[in-house]
């Protein structure tokens, strides 16, 4: 048995010398160190040997096993090193080459303009309030002083959802009710930015989705002068001291009195172009003093509180600032447009 073990060792070490690849090495492991290898069978048979033979044979079997395992591990290291060297020589890698530049994402121009506008209002002490993009009929119209069948509802053509009485908001004004109901009877100075959706005839100034920013101030003794001052100051903060603005009397069911305000068209310097429909002015938003019924719906006593509200189209402002002649560029995903900002 002892000489069998010596033979196993000799044969195995000899076989190992000629092994040149990982597959043969694995075959070697199975043949000489695996469960059914002759060496392991010696271990299996130890119990059947005469008691006095066992220690010597057991010791020798262990020595052979350790020797084979050590030789196997050395051979395995040698082969791995050789493979690494080969791959380093054949697949050269120049780690000093500059890496590939990944295209960097950036903010969408609509987001850039929204942030600039929010900053201007924040500097005047307004806080951002988020309100939902999907609203019930009551919030979109009813609580804004437009009961069902009120003809003023025609000013906003909505997109319906599959839920009855629920539609995408056509303007940010329903947010006025949310913010008032949350804070009444505290005074409010808030801006509500976000996406609006209208079933609209698309043209250079009108899209079916666009951002609006609602401005709302509620408190004691708030006047139309505060509204005009805030909107005009906002225009100067964004476009400089010389920007001309104008207010035109208008109608909204949720404000009384109501107005629309225009900024001078900077694309044509007031001379008239396709963007301003040849008027020299670009309508930026609607505004007015919050209607007593709306104040009441928001939880304020109109005898004690007054407020002003405005809703402005933020893409229109971006168009003025960057002389963009068509609003459709914003959502048409043309990288030639988007990468300019
Ligand atoms: C309103 O939506 C009112 N909620 C504004 C308001 C708020 C009035 C608070 C009084 C008090 P109007 O429909 O005019 O009003 O829209 C306001 C602004 O949103 C417009 O002046 C324009 O700048 C922008 N806007 C409206 N429709 C579109 C459109 N289809 N595409 C791009 N911008 C639009």
Short mmCIF file of C-alpha atoms and ligand atoms in Angstrom, two decimals:
data_model
loop_
_atom_site.label_atom_id
_atom_site.label_comp_id
_atom_site.label_asym_id
_atom_site.label_seq_id
_atom_site.Cartn_x
_atom_site.Cartn_y
_atom_site.Cartn_z
CA UNK A 1 0.00 0.00 0.00
CA UNK A 2 2.86 2.34 0.86
CA UNK A 3 4.52 1.70 -2.47
CA UNK A 4 1.15 2.24 -4.23
CA UNK A 5 0.98 5.65 -2.61
CA UNK A 6 4.52 6.49 -3.77
CA UNK A 7 3.56 5.45 -7.26
CA UNK A 8 0.45 7.62 -7.18
CA UNK A 9 2.56 10.58 -6.11
CA UNK A 10 5.19 9.97 -8.80
CA UNK A 11 2.64 9.48 -11.57
CA UNK A 12 0.65 12.53 -10.58
CA UNK A 13 3.65 14.86 -10.32
CA UNK A 14 4.84 13.63 -13.68
CA UNK A 15 1.42 14.22 -15.27
CA UNK A 16 1.24 17.69 -13.76
CA UNK A 17 4.49 18.78 -15.42
CA UNK A 18 3.05 18.45 -18.91
CA UNK A 19 -0.21 20.34 -18.19
CA UNK A 20 -0.47 23.60 -20.13
CA UNK A 21 -4.06 24.77 -19.81
CA UNK A 22 -6.92 25.18 -17.33
CA UNK A 23 -9.05 22.37 -18.83
CA UNK A 24 -6.31 19.76 -18.46
CA UNK A 25 -5.60 21.06 -14.98
CA UNK A 26 -9.21 20.49 -13.98
CA UNK A 27 -9.10 16.99 -15.49
CA UNK A 28 -5.96 16.36 -13.42
CA UNK A 29 -7.68 17.53 -10.24
CA UNK A 30 -10.58 15.14 -10.81
CA UNK A 31 -8.26 12.22 -11.69
CA UNK A 32 -5.80 12.60 -8.81
CA UNK A 33 -7.57 14.52 -6.07
CA UNK A 34 -11.26 13.91 -6.86
CA UNK A 35 -13.65 11.76 -4.82
CA UNK A 36 -13.06 8.60 -6.90
CA UNK A 37 -9.31 9.04 -7.42
CA UNK A 38 -7.03 6.14 -6.32
CA UNK A 39 -5.63 8.36 -3.55
CA UNK A 40 -9.07 9.04 -2.06
CA UNK A 41 -9.89 5.34 -2.31
CA UNK A 42 -6.91 4.65 -0.06
CA UNK A 43 -8.52 6.92 2.55
CA UNK A 44 -11.81 5.08 2.07
CA UNK A 45 -10.13 1.73 2.70
CA UNK A 46 -8.14 2.77 5.79
CA UNK A 47 -10.83 1.38 8.09
CA UNK A 48 -10.55 -2.07 6.53
CA UNK A 49 -6.77 -2.34 7.13
CA UNK A 50 -5.17 -4.12 10.02
CA UNK A 51 -5.00 -1.85 13.08
CA UNK A 52 -1.15 -1.74 13.11
CA UNK A 53 -0.93 -0.80 9.41
CA UNK A 54 -3.33 2.11 9.66
CA UNK A 55 -1.10 4.87 11.20
CA UNK A 56 1.75 4.48 8.70
CA UNK A 57 -0.51 4.28 5.66
CA UNK A 58 -2.77 7.07 6.88
CA UNK A 59 0.23 9.32 7.46
CA UNK A 60 1.70 8.56 4.04
CA UNK A 61 -1.66 9.10 2.31
CA UNK A 62 -1.92 12.49 3.97
CA UNK A 63 1.63 13.40 2.92
CA UNK A 64 0.84 12.44 -0.69
CA UNK A 65 -2.40 14.41 -0.62
CA UNK A 66 -0.67 17.53 0.74
CA UNK A 67 2.14 17.19 -1.80
CA UNK A 68 -0.31 16.86 -4.68
CA UNK A 69 -2.44 19.76 -3.49
CA UNK A 70 0.63 22.00 -3.17
CA UNK A 71 1.91 21.00 -6.61
CA UNK A 72 -1.57 21.52 -8.08
CA UNK A 73 -1.84 24.99 -6.59
CA UNK A 74 1.66 25.98 -7.80
CA UNK A 75 0.85 24.75 -11.31
CA UNK A 76 -2.45 26.58 -11.27
CA UNK A 77 -0.68 29.86 -10.30
CA UNK A 78 1.94 29.37 -13.01
CA UNK A 79 -0.73 28.78 -15.66
CA UNK A 80 -2.76 31.82 -14.53
CA UNK A 81 0.31 34.05 -14.63
CA UNK A 82 1.22 32.77 -18.09
CA UNK A 83 -2.34 33.42 -19.34
CA UNK A 84 -2.28 36.95 -17.92
CA UNK A 85 1.07 37.65 -19.54
CA UNK A 86 -0.24 36.33 -22.86
CA UNK A 87 -3.35 38.50 -22.72
CA UNK A 88 -1.31 41.55 -21.73
CA UNK A 89 0.88 41.03 -24.75
CA UNK A 90 -1.86 40.29 -27.25
CA UNK A 91 -4.57 42.69 -25.99
CA UNK A 92 -2.59 45.76 -25.20
CA UNK A 93 -4.39 48.44 -23.22
CA UNK A 94 -3.13 51.99 -23.26
CA UNK A 95 -4.37 53.36 -19.97
CA UNK A 96 -3.05 56.81 -20.86
CA UNK A 97 -5.59 57.21 -23.72
CA UNK A 98 -8.28 59.82 -22.93
CA UNK A 99 -11.67 58.26 -22.02
CA UNK A 100 -14.79 58.55 -24.17
CA UNK A 101 -16.75 61.67 -23.27
CA UNK A 102 -20.30 60.80 -22.24
CA UNK A 103 -22.98 63.26 -23.40
CA UNK A 104 -24.04 65.32 -20.39
CA UNK A 105 -27.72 65.93 -19.73
CA UNK A 106 -28.98 69.41 -18.99
CA UNK A 107 -32.10 71.20 -17.89
CA UNK A 108 -34.92 71.63 -20.39
CA UNK A 109 -35.37 75.28 -21.45
CA UNK A 110 -38.89 75.27 -19.93
CA UNK A 111 -37.37 74.27 -16.58
CA UNK A 112 -34.64 76.90 -16.91
CA UNK A 113 -37.23 79.63 -17.48
CA UNK A 114 -39.48 78.35 -14.69
CA UNK A 115 -36.55 78.46 -12.27
CA UNK A 116 -35.56 82.01 -13.29
CA UNK A 117 -39.15 83.17 -12.80
CA UNK A 118 -39.49 81.40 -9.45
CA UNK A 119 -36.22 83.06 -8.35
CA UNK A 120 -37.54 86.54 -9.24
CA UNK A 121 -40.73 85.98 -7.22
CA UNK A 122 -38.83 84.34 -4.35
CA UNK A 123 -36.75 87.52 -4.11
CA UNK A 124 -40.04 89.39 -3.62
CA UNK A 125 -40.98 87.08 -0.73
CA UNK A 126 -43.22 84.54 -2.51
CA UNK A 127 -43.10 80.87 -1.55
CA UNK A 128 -43.56 77.94 -3.93
CA UNK A 129 -46.70 75.82 -3.45
CA UNK A 130 -47.30 72.65 -5.47
CA UNK A 131 -50.81 71.75 -6.59
CA UNK A 132 -52.11 68.77 -8.64
CA UNK A 133 -52.08 68.54 -12.45
CA UNK A 134 -55.29 66.49 -12.43
CA UNK A 135 -58.26 68.16 -10.83
CA UNK A 136 -61.97 67.66 -10.29
CA UNK A 137 -64.46 69.80 -12.18
CA UNK A 138 -65.19 71.56 -8.89
CA UNK A 139 -61.60 72.75 -8.43
CA UNK A 140 -60.95 73.49 -12.12
CA UNK A 141 -64.10 75.59 -12.44
CA UNK A 142 -66.80 75.40 -9.74
CA UNK A 143 -64.86 76.82 -6.80
CA UNK A 144 -63.42 79.46 -9.14
CA UNK A 145 -66.89 80.95 -9.50
CA UNK A 146 -67.85 79.01 -12.63
CA UNK A 147 -70.77 76.72 -11.77
CA UNK A 148 -71.74 74.01 -14.32
CA UNK A 149 -72.92 75.53 -17.63
CA UNK A 150 -71.32 78.90 -16.86
CA UNK A 151 -70.43 80.31 -20.30
CA UNK A 152 -66.93 81.35 -19.13
CA UNK A 153 -65.97 77.67 -19.00
CA UNK A 154 -65.65 77.89 -22.79
CA UNK A 155 -62.43 79.87 -22.29
CA UNK A 156 -60.69 76.64 -21.25
CA UNK A 157 -61.12 73.51 -23.37
CA UNK A 158 -59.97 70.63 -21.18
CA UNK A 159 -58.68 67.12 -21.76
CA UNK A 160 -61.00 64.64 -20.11
CA UNK A 161 -59.79 61.61 -18.17
CA UNK A 162 -61.58 58.26 -17.97
CA UNK A 163 -62.96 59.32 -14.57
CA UNK A 164 -66.14 61.39 -14.77
CA UNK A 165 -65.81 64.99 -13.57
CA UNK A 166 -62.00 64.76 -13.56
CA UNK A 167 -59.81 66.51 -16.13
CA UNK A 168 -56.23 67.71 -16.61
CA UNK A 169 -56.00 71.24 -15.28
CA UNK A 170 -56.19 73.86 -18.04
CA UNK A 171 -54.65 76.50 -15.76
CA UNK A 172 -52.92 76.74 -12.37
CA UNK A 173 -55.80 78.75 -10.83
CA UNK A 174 -57.43 75.74 -9.05
CA UNK A 175 -54.26 75.73 -6.94
CA UNK A 176 -55.49 79.03 -5.43
CA UNK A 177 -58.24 77.11 -3.63
CA UNK A 178 -55.82 74.44 -2.37
CA UNK A 179 -53.37 76.95 -0.92
CA UNK A 180 -56.10 79.14 0.59
CA UNK A 181 -57.84 76.18 2.23
CA UNK A 182 -54.53 75.06 3.70
CA UNK A 183 -53.51 78.43 5.13
CA UNK A 184 -56.76 80.33 5.88
CA UNK A 185 -56.96 82.62 7.83
CA UNK A 186 -53.20 83.31 7.60
CA UNK A 187 -52.01 85.81 4.96
CA UNK A 188 -50.57 84.20 1.80
CA UNK A 189 -47.83 85.17 -0.63
CA UNK A 190 -47.41 82.13 -2.87
CA UNK A 191 -46.48 81.10 -6.39
CA UNK A 192 -47.77 77.88 -7.94
CA UNK A 193 -45.75 76.69 -10.93
CA UNK A 194 -46.66 73.72 -13.11
CA UNK A 195 -47.84 72.12 -16.32
CA UNK A 196 -51.27 72.90 -17.77
CA UNK A 197 -53.13 71.12 -20.58
CA UNK A 198 -55.63 72.52 -23.05
CA UNK A 199 -57.39 71.17 -26.07
CA UNK A 200 -55.99 73.93 -28.21
CA UNK A 201 -55.46 74.91 -31.83
CA UNK A 202 -51.64 74.77 -31.90
CA UNK A 203 -49.75 77.71 -33.41
CA UNK A 204 -46.54 79.73 -32.81
CA UNK A 205 -47.88 80.97 -29.45
CA UNK A 206 -50.13 78.14 -28.33
CA UNK A 207 -49.40 74.56 -27.35
CA UNK A 208 -51.59 71.83 -25.86
CA UNK A 209 -49.27 71.62 -22.86
CA UNK A 210 -47.44 74.53 -21.32
CA UNK A 211 -46.27 75.79 -17.95
CA UNK A 212 -48.07 78.44 -16.00
CA UNK A 213 -47.15 80.17 -12.79
CA UNK A 214 -49.98 81.27 -10.55
CA UNK A 215 -49.26 84.19 -8.25
CA UNK A 216 -51.46 84.67 -5.20
CA UNK A 217 -51.36 87.21 -2.39
CA UNK A 218 -54.10 87.27 0.25
CA UNK A 219 -54.13 89.51 3.29
CA UNK A 220 -55.61 92.69 4.69
CA UNK A 221 -55.64 95.85 2.54
CA UNK A 222 -54.15 94.29 -0.59
CA UNK A 223 -54.96 96.53 -3.55
CA UNK A 224 -54.82 96.62 -7.33
CA UNK A 225 -51.74 98.84 -6.89
CA UNK A 226 -49.96 95.90 -5.20
CA UNK A 227 -50.85 93.69 -8.17
CA UNK A 228 -49.59 96.17 -10.78
CA UNK A 229 -46.45 96.90 -8.76
CA UNK A 230 -45.64 93.19 -8.30
CA UNK A 231 -46.15 92.25 -11.96
CA UNK A 232 -44.22 95.29 -13.25
CA UNK A 233 -41.39 94.70 -10.79
CA UNK A 234 -41.26 91.07 -11.87
CA UNK A 235 -40.89 92.16 -15.53
CA UNK A 236 -38.02 94.53 -14.61
CA UNK A 237 -36.25 91.84 -12.55
CA UNK A 238 -36.33 89.53 -15.55
CA UNK A 239 -35.81 91.87 -18.50
CA UNK A 240 -34.17 94.98 -17.04
CA UNK A 241 -35.41 98.44 -16.06
CA UNK A 242 -36.50 99.47 -19.56
CA UNK A 243 -39.03 96.73 -20.30
CA UNK A 244 -42.46 98.18 -21.11
CA UNK A 245 -45.55 96.43 -19.71
CA UNK A 246 -49.24 97.18 -20.13
CA UNK A 247 -52.48 96.13 -18.47
CA UNK A 248 -55.67 95.68 -20.48
CA UNK A 249 -59.07 95.41 -18.87
CA UNK A 250 -60.33 91.86 -19.25
CA UNK A 251 -62.65 89.31 -17.73
CA UNK A 252 -62.04 86.25 -15.58
CA UNK A 253 -64.84 84.81 -13.44
CA UNK A 254 -62.48 84.37 -10.48
CA UNK A 255 -61.14 87.94 -10.32
CA UNK A 256 -62.89 91.31 -10.12
CA UNK A 257 -61.67 93.58 -11.60
CA UNK A 258 -59.66 91.54 -14.11
CA UNK A 259 -56.91 92.42 -16.54
CA UNK A 260 -54.47 90.92 -18.99
CA UNK A 261 -50.90 92.08 -18.97
CA UNK A 262 -48.55 92.19 -21.89
CA UNK A 263 -44.81 92.64 -22.10
CA UNK A 264 -43.35 94.50 -25.04
CA UNK A 265 -42.36 91.96 -27.73
CA UNK A 266 -38.58 91.83 -27.56
CA UNK A 267 -38.38 89.75 -30.71
CA UNK A 268 -39.38 92.72 -32.85
CA UNK A 269 -38.83 95.50 -30.27
CA UNK A 270 -42.51 96.33 -30.43
CA UNK A 271 -42.63 96.71 -34.22
CA UNK A 272 -44.82 93.62 -34.81
CA UNK A 273 -43.97 90.07 -35.89
CA UNK A 274 -45.60 86.65 -36.23
CA UNK A 275 -44.98 85.79 -32.56
CA UNK A 276 -46.82 88.85 -31.24
CA UNK A 277 -49.44 88.61 -34.00
CA UNK A 278 -48.23 91.99 -35.34
CA UNK A 279 -49.28 93.86 -32.19
CA UNK A 280 -45.84 94.63 -30.73
CA UNK A 281 -46.99 93.12 -27.40
CA UNK A 282 -46.93 89.56 -26.11
CA UNK A 283 -49.65 88.50 -23.72
CA UNK A 284 -47.94 87.04 -20.68
CA UNK A 285 -50.88 86.40 -18.40
CA UNK A 286 -54.17 87.24 -16.81
CA UNK A 287 -54.66 88.82 -13.40
CA UNK A 288 -57.01 90.65 -11.09
CA UNK A 289 -58.28 91.04 -7.56
CA UNK A 290 -59.45 87.71 -6.14
CA UNK A 291 -63.25 87.52 -6.44
CA UNK A 292 -65.07 87.62 -3.05
CA UNK A 293 -66.74 84.28 -3.80
CA UNK A 294 -63.34 82.67 -4.45
CA UNK A 295 -61.98 84.15 -1.22
CA UNK A 296 -64.96 82.69 0.56
CA UNK A 297 -64.47 79.27 -1.10
CA UNK A 298 -60.87 79.39 0.10
CA UNK A 299 -61.97 80.05 3.69
CA UNK A 300 -61.40 83.83 3.95
CA UNK A 301 -63.95 86.44 4.95
CA UNK A 302 -64.09 88.83 1.96
CA UNK A 303 -65.21 91.65 4.27
CA UNK A 304 -61.86 91.47 6.05
CA UNK A 305 -59.49 90.05 3.44
CA UNK A 306 -58.60 90.95 -0.11
CA UNK A 307 -56.09 89.50 -2.52
CA UNK A 308 -54.65 89.58 -5.99
CA UNK A 309 -53.93 86.71 -8.37
CA UNK A 310 -52.12 86.37 -11.67
CA UNK A 311 -51.38 83.48 -14.00
CA UNK A 312 -48.50 83.79 -16.40
CA UNK A 313 -47.28 81.61 -19.25
CA UNK A 314 -43.65 80.78 -18.56
CA UNK A 315 -42.73 79.53 -22.06
CA UNK A 316 -43.94 82.87 -23.43
CA UNK A 317 -41.44 84.60 -21.14
CA UNK A 318 -38.65 82.29 -22.29
CA UNK A 319 -39.61 83.12 -25.88
CA UNK A 320 -39.17 86.81 -25.16
CA UNK A 321 -35.90 86.36 -23.33
CA UNK A 322 -34.26 84.15 -25.96
CA UNK A 323 -36.05 85.41 -29.07
CA UNK A 324 -37.65 82.02 -29.75
CA UNK A 325 -40.14 82.51 -32.53
CA UNK A 326 -42.22 79.35 -32.11
CA UNK A 327 -43.51 77.72 -28.90
CA UNK A 328 -43.66 74.31 -30.64
CA UNK A 329 -39.87 74.01 -30.29
CA UNK A 330 -40.30 73.40 -26.55
CA UNK A 331 -41.92 69.98 -26.84
CA UNK A 332 -40.83 68.77 -30.28
CA UNK A 333 -37.63 67.25 -28.81
CA UNK A 334 -35.34 68.61 -31.50
CA UNK A 335 -31.84 68.40 -30.01
CA UNK A 336 -30.65 71.26 -32.24
CA UNK A 337 -33.01 73.48 -30.27
CA UNK A 338 -32.58 71.92 -26.83
CA UNK A 339 -28.76 71.93 -26.93
CA UNK A 340 -28.66 75.71 -27.30
CA UNK A 341 -29.59 76.18 -23.64
C1 LIG B 1 -55.70 81.88 -17.33
O1 LIG B 1 -55.36 80.71 -17.51
C2 LIG B 1 -56.05 82.36 -15.96
N1 LIG B 1 -56.12 81.27 -15.05
C3 LIG B 1 -55.03 83.39 -15.54
C4 LIG B 1 -55.41 84.13 -14.32
C5 LIG B 1 -54.89 83.75 -13.10
C6 LIG B 1 -56.26 85.22 -14.38
C7 LIG B 1 -55.24 84.42 -11.96
C8 LIG B 1 -56.62 85.89 -13.27
C9 LIG B 1 -56.09 85.49 -12.05
P1 LIG B 1 -55.27 82.60 -19.79
O2 LIG B 1 -56.09 81.54 -20.38
O3 LIG B 1 -55.27 83.91 -20.42
O4 LIG B 1 -55.66 82.80 -18.27
O5 LIG B 1 -53.76 82.05 -19.69
C10 LIG B 1 -52.76 82.74 -19.00
C11 LIG B 1 -51.46 82.72 -19.76
O6 LIG B 1 -51.06 81.38 -19.99
C12 LIG B 1 -51.55 83.32 -21.16
O7 LIG B 1 -51.43 84.71 -21.13
C13 LIG B 1 -50.35 82.68 -21.84
O8 LIG B 1 -49.14 83.31 -21.46
C14 LIG B 1 -50.37 81.30 -21.22
N2 LIG B 1 -51.08 80.39 -22.10
C15 LIG B 1 -52.40 80.20 -22.19
N3 LIG B 1 -52.72 79.27 -23.11
C16 LIG B 1 -51.55 78.86 -23.63
C17 LIG B 1 -51.18 77.90 -24.63
N4 LIG B 1 -52.08 77.16 -25.25
N5 LIG B 1 -49.86 77.72 -24.90
C18 LIG B 1 -48.94 78.45 -24.25
N6 LIG B 1 -49.21 79.37 -23.30
C19 LIG B 1 -50.49 79.57 -23.00
#
